[in-house]
Amino acid sequence: MLNSELILAKENQELLNDKIIQQTIAILDSRLKVKGIEITGVEDAINYLRLQLELEEIEVFCVLFLDNKNRVIEFQKMFYGSIRSVEIHLREIIKVVLALNASAIIIAHNHPSGKAEPGNMDCILTNKISNLLNLMDIRFIDHIIIGHNEYISFAEHGLLI
């Protein structure tokens, strides 16, 4: 009987933790949307994106759409994949950039494996997006990969062209 009570208590604690995380994300979402918070550096983006992506069990690709003062216009989880990859459609990203009249973007995705190290396809995607945005005079601020308790910023590591 004691063992089943311990299991139940642990499950209840996990549910409570999940609710706390969901409420925290909701608060951050509302602040980003209501106030148009300014992203002044990588750390601002990381703090928000980690809450959004770190616990995802599949790869999720998202975009922070920013105005000309780096204030958030909108955040979207755009593409969902598998445990190892996610298929990205550049056309869909550009459609939203234009619809929102965004001046800049930050892209991000998670690595469910926990390692934030970029793969070859991450670098290829980054270069394609960078080239496309340059043609359209839209600033590409960063590509961030979120792992478990770690991240990598392409901008910080000089990996953006």
mmCIF file with all atom_site columns, C-alpha atoms in Angstrom:
data_model
loop_
_atom_site.group_PDB
_atom_site.id
_atom_site.type_symbol
_atom_site.label_atom_id
_atom_site.label_alt_id
_atom_site.label_comp_id
_atom_site.label_asym_id
_atom_site.label_entity_id
_atom_site.label_seq_id
_atom_site.pdbx_PDB_ins_code
_atom_site.Cartn_x
_atom_site.Cartn_y
_atom_site.Cartn_z
_atom_site.occupancy
_atom_site.B_iso_or_equiv
_atom_site.pdbx_formal_charge
_atom_site.auth_seq_id
_atom_site.auth_comp_id
_atom_site.auth_asym_id
_atom_site.auth_atom_id
_atom_site.pdbx_PDB_model_num
ATOM 1   C CA . MET A 1 1   ? 0.000  0.000  0.000   1.00 0.00 ? 1   MET A CA 1
ATOM 2   C CA . LEU A 1 2   ? 2.798  2.430  0.889   1.00 0.00 ? 2   LEU A CA 1
ATOM 3   C CA . ASN A 1 3   ? 4.515  1.856  -2.461  1.00 0.00 ? 3   ASN A CA 1
ATOM 4   C CA . SER A 1 4   ? 1.373  2.688  -4.441  1.00 0.00 ? 4   SER A CA 1
ATOM 5   C CA . GLU A 1 5   ? 0.884  5.840  -2.342  1.00 0.00 ? 5   GLU A CA 1
ATOM 6   C CA . LEU A 1 6   ? 4.451  6.935  -3.152  1.00 0.00 ? 6   LEU A CA 1
ATOM 7   C CA . ILE A 1 7   ? 3.868  6.342  -6.855  1.00 0.00 ? 7   ILE A CA 1
ATOM 8   C CA . LEU A 1 8   ? 0.630  8.328  -6.727  1.00 0.00 ? 8   LEU A CA 1
ATOM 9   C CA . ALA A 1 9   ? 2.337  11.181 -4.854  1.00 0.00 ? 9   ALA A CA 1
ATOM 10  C CA . LYS A 1 10  ? 5.121  11.271 -7.455  1.00 0.00 ? 10  LYS A CA 1
ATOM 11  C CA . GLU A 1 11  ? 2.596  11.350 -10.314 1.00 0.00 ? 11  GLU A CA 1
ATOM 12  C CA . ASN A 1 12  ? 0.693  14.164 -8.607  1.00 0.00 ? 12  ASN A CA 1
ATOM 13  C CA . GLN A 1 13  ? 3.923  16.137 -8.179  1.00 0.00 ? 13  GLN A CA 1
ATOM 14  C CA . GLU A 1 14  ? 4.764  15.683 -11.870 1.00 0.00 ? 14  GLU A CA 1
ATOM 15  C CA . LEU A 1 15  ? 1.290  16.914 -12.843 1.00 0.00 ? 15  LEU A CA 1
ATOM 16  C CA . LEU A 1 16  ? 1.712  19.928 -10.571 1.00 0.00 ? 16  LEU A CA 1
ATOM 17  C CA . ASN A 1 17  ? 5.126  20.677 -12.093 1.00 0.00 ? 17  ASN A CA 1
ATOM 18  C CA . ASP A 1 18  ? 3.648  20.444 -15.599 1.00 0.00 ? 18  ASP A CA 1
ATOM 19  C CA . LYS A 1 19  ? 0.870  22.873 -14.638 1.00 0.00 ? 19  LYS A CA 1
ATOM 20  C CA . ILE A 1 20  ? 3.396  25.332 -13.195 1.00 0.00 ? 20  ILE A CA 1
ATOM 21  C CA . ILE A 1 21  ? 5.438  25.181 -16.404 1.00 0.00 ? 21  ILE A CA 1
ATOM 22  C CA . GLN A 1 22  ? 2.323  25.677 -18.544 1.00 0.00 ? 22  GLN A CA 1
ATOM 23  C CA . GLN A 1 23  ? 1.275  28.680 -16.452 1.00 0.00 ? 23  GLN A CA 1
ATOM 24  C CA . THR A 1 24  ? 4.761  30.174 -16.716 1.00 0.00 ? 24  THR A CA 1
ATOM 25  C CA . ILE A 1 25  ? 4.699  29.778 -20.495 1.00 0.00 ? 25  ILE A CA 1
ATOM 26  C CA . ALA A 1 26  ? 1.242  31.383 -20.641 1.00 0.00 ? 26  ALA A CA 1
ATOM 27  C CA . ILE A 1 27  ? 2.486  34.374 -18.617 1.00 0.00 ? 27  ILE A CA 1
ATOM 28  C CA . LEU A 1 28  ? 5.536  34.805 -20.858 1.00 0.00 ? 28  LEU A CA 1
ATOM 29  C CA . ASP A 1 29  ? 3.364  34.464 -23.960 1.00 0.00 ? 29  ASP A CA 1
ATOM 30  C CA . SER A 1 30  ? 1.008  37.169 -22.750 1.00 0.00 ? 30  SER A CA 1
ATOM 31  C CA . ARG A 1 31  ? 3.890  39.504 -21.909 1.00 0.00 ? 31  ARG A CA 1
ATOM 32  C CA . LEU A 1 32  ? 5.460  38.989 -25.312 1.00 0.00 ? 32  LEU A CA 1
ATOM 33  C CA . LYS A 1 33  ? 2.203  39.573 -27.138 1.00 0.00 ? 33  LYS A CA 1
ATOM 34  C CA . VAL A 1 34  ? 0.774  42.384 -25.043 1.00 0.00 ? 34  VAL A CA 1
ATOM 35  C CA . LYS A 1 35  ? 3.851  44.481 -24.454 1.00 0.00 ? 35  LYS A CA 1
ATOM 36  C CA . GLY A 1 36  ? 5.779  43.731 -27.635 1.00 0.00 ? 36  GLY A CA 1
ATOM 37  C CA . ILE A 1 37  ? 8.814  42.969 -25.538 1.00 0.00 ? 37  ILE A CA 1
ATOM 38  C CA . GLU A 1 38  ? 12.135 43.937 -27.070 1.00 0.00 ? 38  GLU A CA 1
ATOM 39  C CA . ILE A 1 39  ? 14.705 41.216 -27.661 1.00 0.00 ? 39  ILE A CA 1
ATOM 40  C CA . THR A 1 40  ? 17.912 43.000 -26.680 1.00 0.00 ? 40  THR A CA 1
ATOM 41  C CA . GLY A 1 41  ? 20.218 40.007 -26.879 1.00 0.00 ? 41  GLY A CA 1
ATOM 42  C CA . VAL A 1 42  ? 20.539 36.272 -27.183 1.00 0.00 ? 42  VAL A CA 1
ATOM 43  C CA . GLU A 1 43  ? 19.729 35.779 -23.511 1.00 0.00 ? 43  GLU A CA 1
ATOM 44  C CA . ASP A 1 44  ? 16.258 37.321 -23.906 1.00 0.00 ? 44  ASP A CA 1
ATOM 45  C CA . ALA A 1 45  ? 15.457 34.920 -26.727 1.00 0.00 ? 45  ALA A CA 1
ATOM 46  C CA . ILE A 1 46  ? 16.962 31.930 -24.912 1.00 0.00 ? 46  ILE A CA 1
ATOM 47  C CA . ASN A 1 47  ? 14.949 32.517 -21.740 1.00 0.00 ? 47  ASN A CA 1
ATOM 48  C CA . TYR A 1 48  ? 11.705 32.444 -23.697 1.00 0.00 ? 48  TYR A CA 1
ATOM 49  C CA . LEU A 1 49  ? 12.608 29.663 -26.137 1.00 0.00 ? 49  LEU A CA 1
ATOM 50  C CA . ARG A 1 50  ? 13.855 27.263 -23.484 1.00 0.00 ? 50  ARG A CA 1
ATOM 51  C CA . LEU A 1 51  ? 10.457 27.261 -21.809 1.00 0.00 ? 51  LEU A CA 1
ATOM 52  C CA . GLN A 1 52  ? 8.777  26.706 -25.156 1.00 0.00 ? 52  GLN A CA 1
ATOM 53  C CA . LEU A 1 53  ? 11.032 23.947 -26.488 1.00 0.00 ? 53  LEU A CA 1
ATOM 54  C CA . GLU A 1 54  ? 13.123 22.224 -23.847 1.00 0.00 ? 54  GLU A CA 1
ATOM 55  C CA . LEU A 1 55  ? 10.480 19.682 -22.808 1.00 0.00 ? 55  LEU A CA 1
ATOM 56  C CA . GLU A 1 56  ? 9.265  18.828 -26.326 1.00 0.00 ? 56  GLU A CA 1
ATOM 57  C CA . GLU A 1 57  ? 9.698  15.128 -27.123 1.00 0.00 ? 57  GLU A CA 1
ATOM 58  C CA . ILE A 1 58  ? 9.874  15.711 -30.884 1.00 0.00 ? 58  ILE A CA 1
ATOM 59  C CA . GLU A 1 59  ? 11.723 18.330 -32.902 1.00 0.00 ? 59  GLU A CA 1
ATOM 60  C CA . VAL A 1 60  ? 9.761  21.553 -33.118 1.00 0.00 ? 60  VAL A CA 1
ATOM 61  C CA . PHE A 1 61  ? 10.794 24.484 -35.320 1.00 0.00 ? 61  PHE A CA 1
ATOM 62  C CA . CYS A 1 62  ? 9.643  27.951 -34.330 1.00 0.00 ? 62  CYS A CA 1
ATOM 63  C CA . VAL A 1 63  ? 10.098 31.570 -35.310 1.00 0.00 ? 63  VAL A CA 1
ATOM 64  C CA . LEU A 1 64  ? 10.122 34.825 -33.355 1.00 0.00 ? 64  LEU A CA 1
ATOM 65  C CA . PHE A 1 65  ? 8.902  37.556 -35.715 1.00 0.00 ? 65  PHE A CA 1
ATOM 66  C CA . LEU A 1 66  ? 10.251 40.996 -34.791 1.00 0.00 ? 66  LEU A CA 1
ATOM 67  C CA . ASP A 1 67  ? 9.612  44.599 -35.786 1.00 0.00 ? 67  ASP A CA 1
ATOM 68  C CA . ASN A 1 68  ? 12.327 47.130 -36.693 1.00 0.00 ? 68  ASN A CA 1
ATOM 69  C CA . LYS A 1 69  ? 13.091 47.724 -32.991 1.00 0.00 ? 69  LYS A CA 1
ATOM 70  C CA . ASN A 1 70  ? 13.415 43.986 -32.255 1.00 0.00 ? 70  ASN A CA 1
ATOM 71  C CA . ARG A 1 71  ? 10.086 43.901 -30.447 1.00 0.00 ? 71  ARG A CA 1
ATOM 72  C CA . VAL A 1 72  ? 8.197  40.650 -30.719 1.00 0.00 ? 72  VAL A CA 1
ATOM 73  C CA . ILE A 1 73  ? 5.294  40.807 -33.135 1.00 0.00 ? 73  ILE A CA 1
ATOM 74  C CA . GLU A 1 74  ? 4.484  37.122 -32.827 1.00 0.00 ? 74  GLU A CA 1
ATOM 75  C CA . PHE A 1 75  ? 5.898  33.736 -31.862 1.00 0.00 ? 75  PHE A CA 1
ATOM 76  C CA . GLN A 1 76  ? 4.894  30.662 -33.839 1.00 0.00 ? 76  GLN A CA 1
ATOM 77  C CA . LYS A 1 77  ? 5.676  26.987 -33.549 1.00 0.00 ? 77  LYS A CA 1
ATOM 78  C CA . MET A 1 78  ? 5.591  26.375 -37.283 1.00 0.00 ? 78  MET A CA 1
ATOM 79  C CA . PHE A 1 79  ? 6.759  22.820 -37.955 1.00 0.00 ? 79  PHE A CA 1
ATOM 80  C CA . TYR A 1 80  ? 6.636  19.574 -35.984 1.00 0.00 ? 80  TYR A CA 1
ATOM 81  C CA . GLY A 1 81  ? 8.831  16.590 -36.769 1.00 0.00 ? 81  GLY A CA 1
ATOM 82  C CA . SER A 1 82  ? 10.053 13.361 -35.243 1.00 0.00 ? 82  SER A CA 1
ATOM 83  C CA . ILE A 1 83  ? 12.564 12.612 -32.509 1.00 0.00 ? 83  ILE A CA 1
ATOM 84  C CA . ARG A 1 84  ? 15.438 13.178 -34.971 1.00 0.00 ? 84  ARG A CA 1
ATOM 85  C CA . SER A 1 85  ? 14.351 15.763 -37.505 1.00 0.00 ? 85  SER A CA 1
ATOM 86  C CA . VAL A 1 86  ? 11.779 18.283 -38.630 1.00 0.00 ? 86  VAL A CA 1
ATOM 87  C CA . GLU A 1 87  ? 10.943 19.267 -42.193 1.00 0.00 ? 87  GLU A CA 1
ATOM 88  C CA . ILE A 1 88  ? 11.072 23.018 -42.799 1.00 0.00 ? 88  ILE A CA 1
ATOM 89  C CA . HIS A 1 89  ? 9.265  24.848 -45.599 1.00 0.00 ? 89  HIS A CA 1
ATOM 90  C CA . LEU A 1 90  ? 10.956 28.186 -46.291 1.00 0.00 ? 90  LEU A CA 1
ATOM 91  C CA . ARG A 1 91  ? 7.988  29.384 -48.330 1.00 0.00 ? 91  ARG A CA 1
ATOM 92  C CA . GLU A 1 92  ? 5.730  29.119 -45.257 1.00 0.00 ? 92  GLU A CA 1
ATOM 93  C CA . ILE A 1 93  ? 8.164  31.124 -43.132 1.00 0.00 ? 93  ILE A CA 1
ATOM 94  C CA . ILE A 1 94  ? 8.360  33.866 -45.767 1.00 0.00 ? 94  ILE A CA 1
ATOM 95  C CA . LYS A 1 95  ? 4.560  33.996 -46.086 1.00 0.00 ? 95  LYS A CA 1
ATOM 96  C CA . VAL A 1 96  ? 4.264  34.733 -42.359 1.00 0.00 ? 96  VAL A CA 1
ATOM 97  C CA . VAL A 1 97  ? 7.167  37.227 -42.395 1.00 0.00 ? 97  VAL A CA 1
ATOM 98  C CA . LEU A 1 98  ? 5.399  39.185 -45.132 1.00 0.00 ? 98  LEU A CA 1
ATOM 99  C CA . ALA A 1 99  ? 1.924  38.872 -43.599 1.00 0.00 ? 99  ALA A CA 1
ATOM 100 C CA . LEU A 1 100 ? 3.202  40.247 -40.276 1.00 0.00 ? 100 LEU A CA 1
ATOM 101 C CA . ASN A 1 101 ? 5.412  42.847 -41.966 1.00 0.00 ? 101 ASN A CA 1
ATOM 102 C CA . ALA A 1 102 ? 8.288  41.608 -39.812 1.00 0.00 ? 102 ALA A CA 1
ATOM 103 C CA . SER A 1 103 ? 11.650 43.367 -40.094 1.00 0.00 ? 103 SER A CA 1
ATOM 104 C CA . ALA A 1 104 ? 13.643 40.561 -38.504 1.00 0.00 ? 104 ALA A CA 1
ATOM 105 C CA . ILE A 1 105 ? 13.368 36.977 -37.314 1.00 0.00 ? 105 ILE A CA 1
ATOM 106 C CA . ILE A 1 106 ? 14.978 34.573 -34.897 1.00 0.00 ? 106 ILE A CA 1
ATOM 107 C CA . ILE A 1 107 ? 14.532 30.909 -35.736 1.00 0.00 ? 107 ILE A CA 1
ATOM 108 C CA . ALA A 1 108 ? 14.863 28.117 -33.226 1.00 0.00 ? 108 ALA A CA 1
ATOM 109 C CA . HIS A 1 109 ? 14.331 24.431 -32.799 1.00 0.00 ? 109 HIS A CA 1
ATOM 110 C CA . ASN A 1 110 ? 14.992 21.829 -30.184 1.00 0.00 ? 110 ASN A CA 1
ATOM 111 C CA . HIS A 1 111 ? 17.047 18.652 -30.162 1.00 0.00 ? 111 HIS A CA 1
ATOM 112 C CA . PRO A 1 112 ? 15.088 16.078 -28.131 1.00 0.00 ? 112 PRO A CA 1
ATOM 113 C CA . SER A 1 113 ? 18.322 14.101 -27.686 1.00 0.00 ? 113 SER A CA 1
ATOM 114 C CA . GLY A 1 114 ? 19.396 16.869 -25.315 1.00 0.00 ? 114 GLY A CA 1
ATOM 115 C CA . LYS A 1 115 ? 22.528 17.866 -27.236 1.00 0.00 ? 115 LYS A CA 1
ATOM 116 C CA . ALA A 1 116 ? 22.347 21.350 -28.710 1.00 0.00 ? 116 ALA A CA 1
ATOM 117 C CA . GLU A 1 117 ? 25.162 20.737 -31.190 1.00 0.00 ? 117 GLU A CA 1
ATOM 118 C CA . PRO A 1 118 ? 24.191 21.762 -34.752 1.00 0.00 ? 118 PRO A CA 1
ATOM 119 C CA . GLY A 1 119 ? 24.194 19.137 -37.462 1.00 0.00 ? 119 GLY A CA 1
ATOM 120 C CA . ASN A 1 120 ? 25.093 19.582 -41.117 1.00 0.00 ? 120 ASN A CA 1
ATOM 121 C CA . MET A 1 121 ? 21.435 20.102 -42.076 1.00 0.00 ? 121 MET A CA 1
ATOM 122 C CA . ASP A 1 122 ? 21.100 22.823 -39.408 1.00 0.00 ? 122 ASP A CA 1
ATOM 123 C CA . CYS A 1 123 ? 23.968 24.733 -41.039 1.00 0.00 ? 123 CYS A CA 1
ATOM 124 C CA . ILE A 1 124 ? 22.567 24.254 -44.558 1.00 0.00 ? 124 ILE A CA 1
ATOM 125 C CA . LEU A 1 125 ? 19.133 25.482 -43.443 1.00 0.00 ? 125 LEU A CA 1
ATOM 126 C CA . THR A 1 126 ? 20.662 28.502 -41.718 1.00 0.00 ? 126 THR A CA 1
ATOM 127 C CA . ASN A 1 127 ? 22.549 29.490 -44.871 1.00 0.00 ? 127 ASN A CA 1
ATOM 128 C CA . LYS A 1 128 ? 19.450 29.082 -47.065 1.00 0.00 ? 128 LYS A CA 1
ATOM 129 C CA . ILE A 1 129 ? 17.310 31.199 -44.751 1.00 0.00 ? 129 ILE A CA 1
ATOM 130 C CA . SER A 1 130 ? 20.040 33.823 -44.414 1.00 0.00 ? 130 SER A CA 1
ATOM 131 C CA . ASN A 1 131 ? 20.434 34.148 -48.189 1.00 0.00 ? 131 ASN A CA 1
ATOM 132 C CA . LEU A 1 132 ? 16.685 34.356 -48.744 1.00 0.00 ? 132 LEU A CA 1
ATOM 133 C CA . LEU A 1 133 ? 16.154 36.975 -46.034 1.00 0.00 ? 133 LEU A CA 1
ATOM 134 C CA . ASN A 1 134 ? 19.082 39.064 -47.307 1.00 0.00 ? 134 ASN A CA 1
ATOM 135 C CA . LEU A 1 135 ? 17.395 39.261 -50.719 1.00 0.00 ? 135 LEU A CA 1
ATOM 136 C CA . MET A 1 136 ? 14.256 40.570 -49.022 1.00 0.00 ? 136 MET A CA 1
ATOM 137 C CA . ASP A 1 137 ? 16.053 43.055 -46.736 1.00 0.00 ? 137 ASP A CA 1
ATOM 138 C CA . ILE A 1 138 ? 14.865 41.215 -43.614 1.00 0.00 ? 138 ILE A CA 1
ATOM 139 C CA . ARG A 1 139 ? 17.337 40.838 -40.764 1.00 0.00 ? 139 ARG A CA 1
ATOM 140 C CA . PHE A 1 140 ? 18.204 37.304 -39.679 1.00 0.00 ? 140 PHE A CA 1
ATOM 141 C CA . ILE A 1 141 ? 19.205 37.756 -36.057 1.00 0.00 ? 141 ILE A CA 1
ATOM 142 C CA . ASP A 1 142 ? 19.897 34.205 -34.933 1.00 0.00 ? 142 ASP A CA 1
ATOM 143 C CA . HIS A 1 143 ? 19.304 30.482 -35.208 1.00 0.00 ? 143 HIS A CA 1
ATOM 144 C CA . ILE A 1 144 ? 19.107 28.935 -31.750 1.00 0.00 ? 144 ILE A CA 1
ATOM 145 C CA . ILE A 1 145 ? 19.135 25.238 -30.934 1.00 0.00 ? 145 ILE A CA 1
ATOM 146 C CA . ILE A 1 146 ? 17.743 24.220 -27.559 1.00 0.00 ? 146 ILE A CA 1
ATOM 147 C CA . GLY A 1 147 ? 18.906 21.039 -25.814 1.00 0.00 ? 147 GLY A CA 1
ATOM 148 C CA . HIS A 1 148 ? 18.474 19.865 -22.243 1.00 0.00 ? 148 HIS A CA 1
ATOM 149 C CA . ASN A 1 149 ? 20.002 22.580 -20.058 1.00 0.00 ? 149 ASN A CA 1
ATOM 150 C CA . GLU A 1 150 ? 22.095 23.800 -22.984 1.00 0.00 ? 150 GLU A CA 1
ATOM 151 C CA . TYR A 1 151 ? 21.745 25.822 -26.153 1.00 0.00 ? 151 TYR A CA 1
ATOM 152 C CA . ILE A 1 152 ? 23.752 27.064 -29.075 1.00 0.00 ? 152 ILE A CA 1
ATOM 153 C CA . SER A 1 153 ? 23.373 30.437 -30.751 1.00 0.00 ? 153 SER A CA 1
ATOM 154 C CA . PHE A 1 154 ? 24.637 30.564 -34.327 1.00 0.00 ? 154 PHE A CA 1
ATOM 155 C CA . ALA A 1 155 ? 25.150 34.330 -33.928 1.00 0.00 ? 155 ALA A CA 1
ATOM 156 C CA . GLU A 1 156 ? 27.282 33.925 -30.780 1.00 0.00 ? 156 GLU A CA 1
ATOM 157 C CA . HIS A 1 157 ? 29.419 31.289 -32.507 1.00 0.00 ? 157 HIS A CA 1
ATOM 158 C CA . GLY A 1 158 ? 29.883 33.269 -35.727 1.00 0.00 ? 158 GLY A CA 1
ATOM 159 C CA . LEU A 1 159 ? 27.921 30.731 -37.776 1.00 0.00 ? 159 LEU A CA 1
ATOM 160 C CA . LEU A 1 160 ? 25.609 33.234 -39.499 1.00 0.00 ? 160 LEU A CA 1
ATOM 161 C CA . ILE A 1 161 ? 26.676 34.536 -42.896 1.00 0.00 ? 161 ILE A CA 1
#
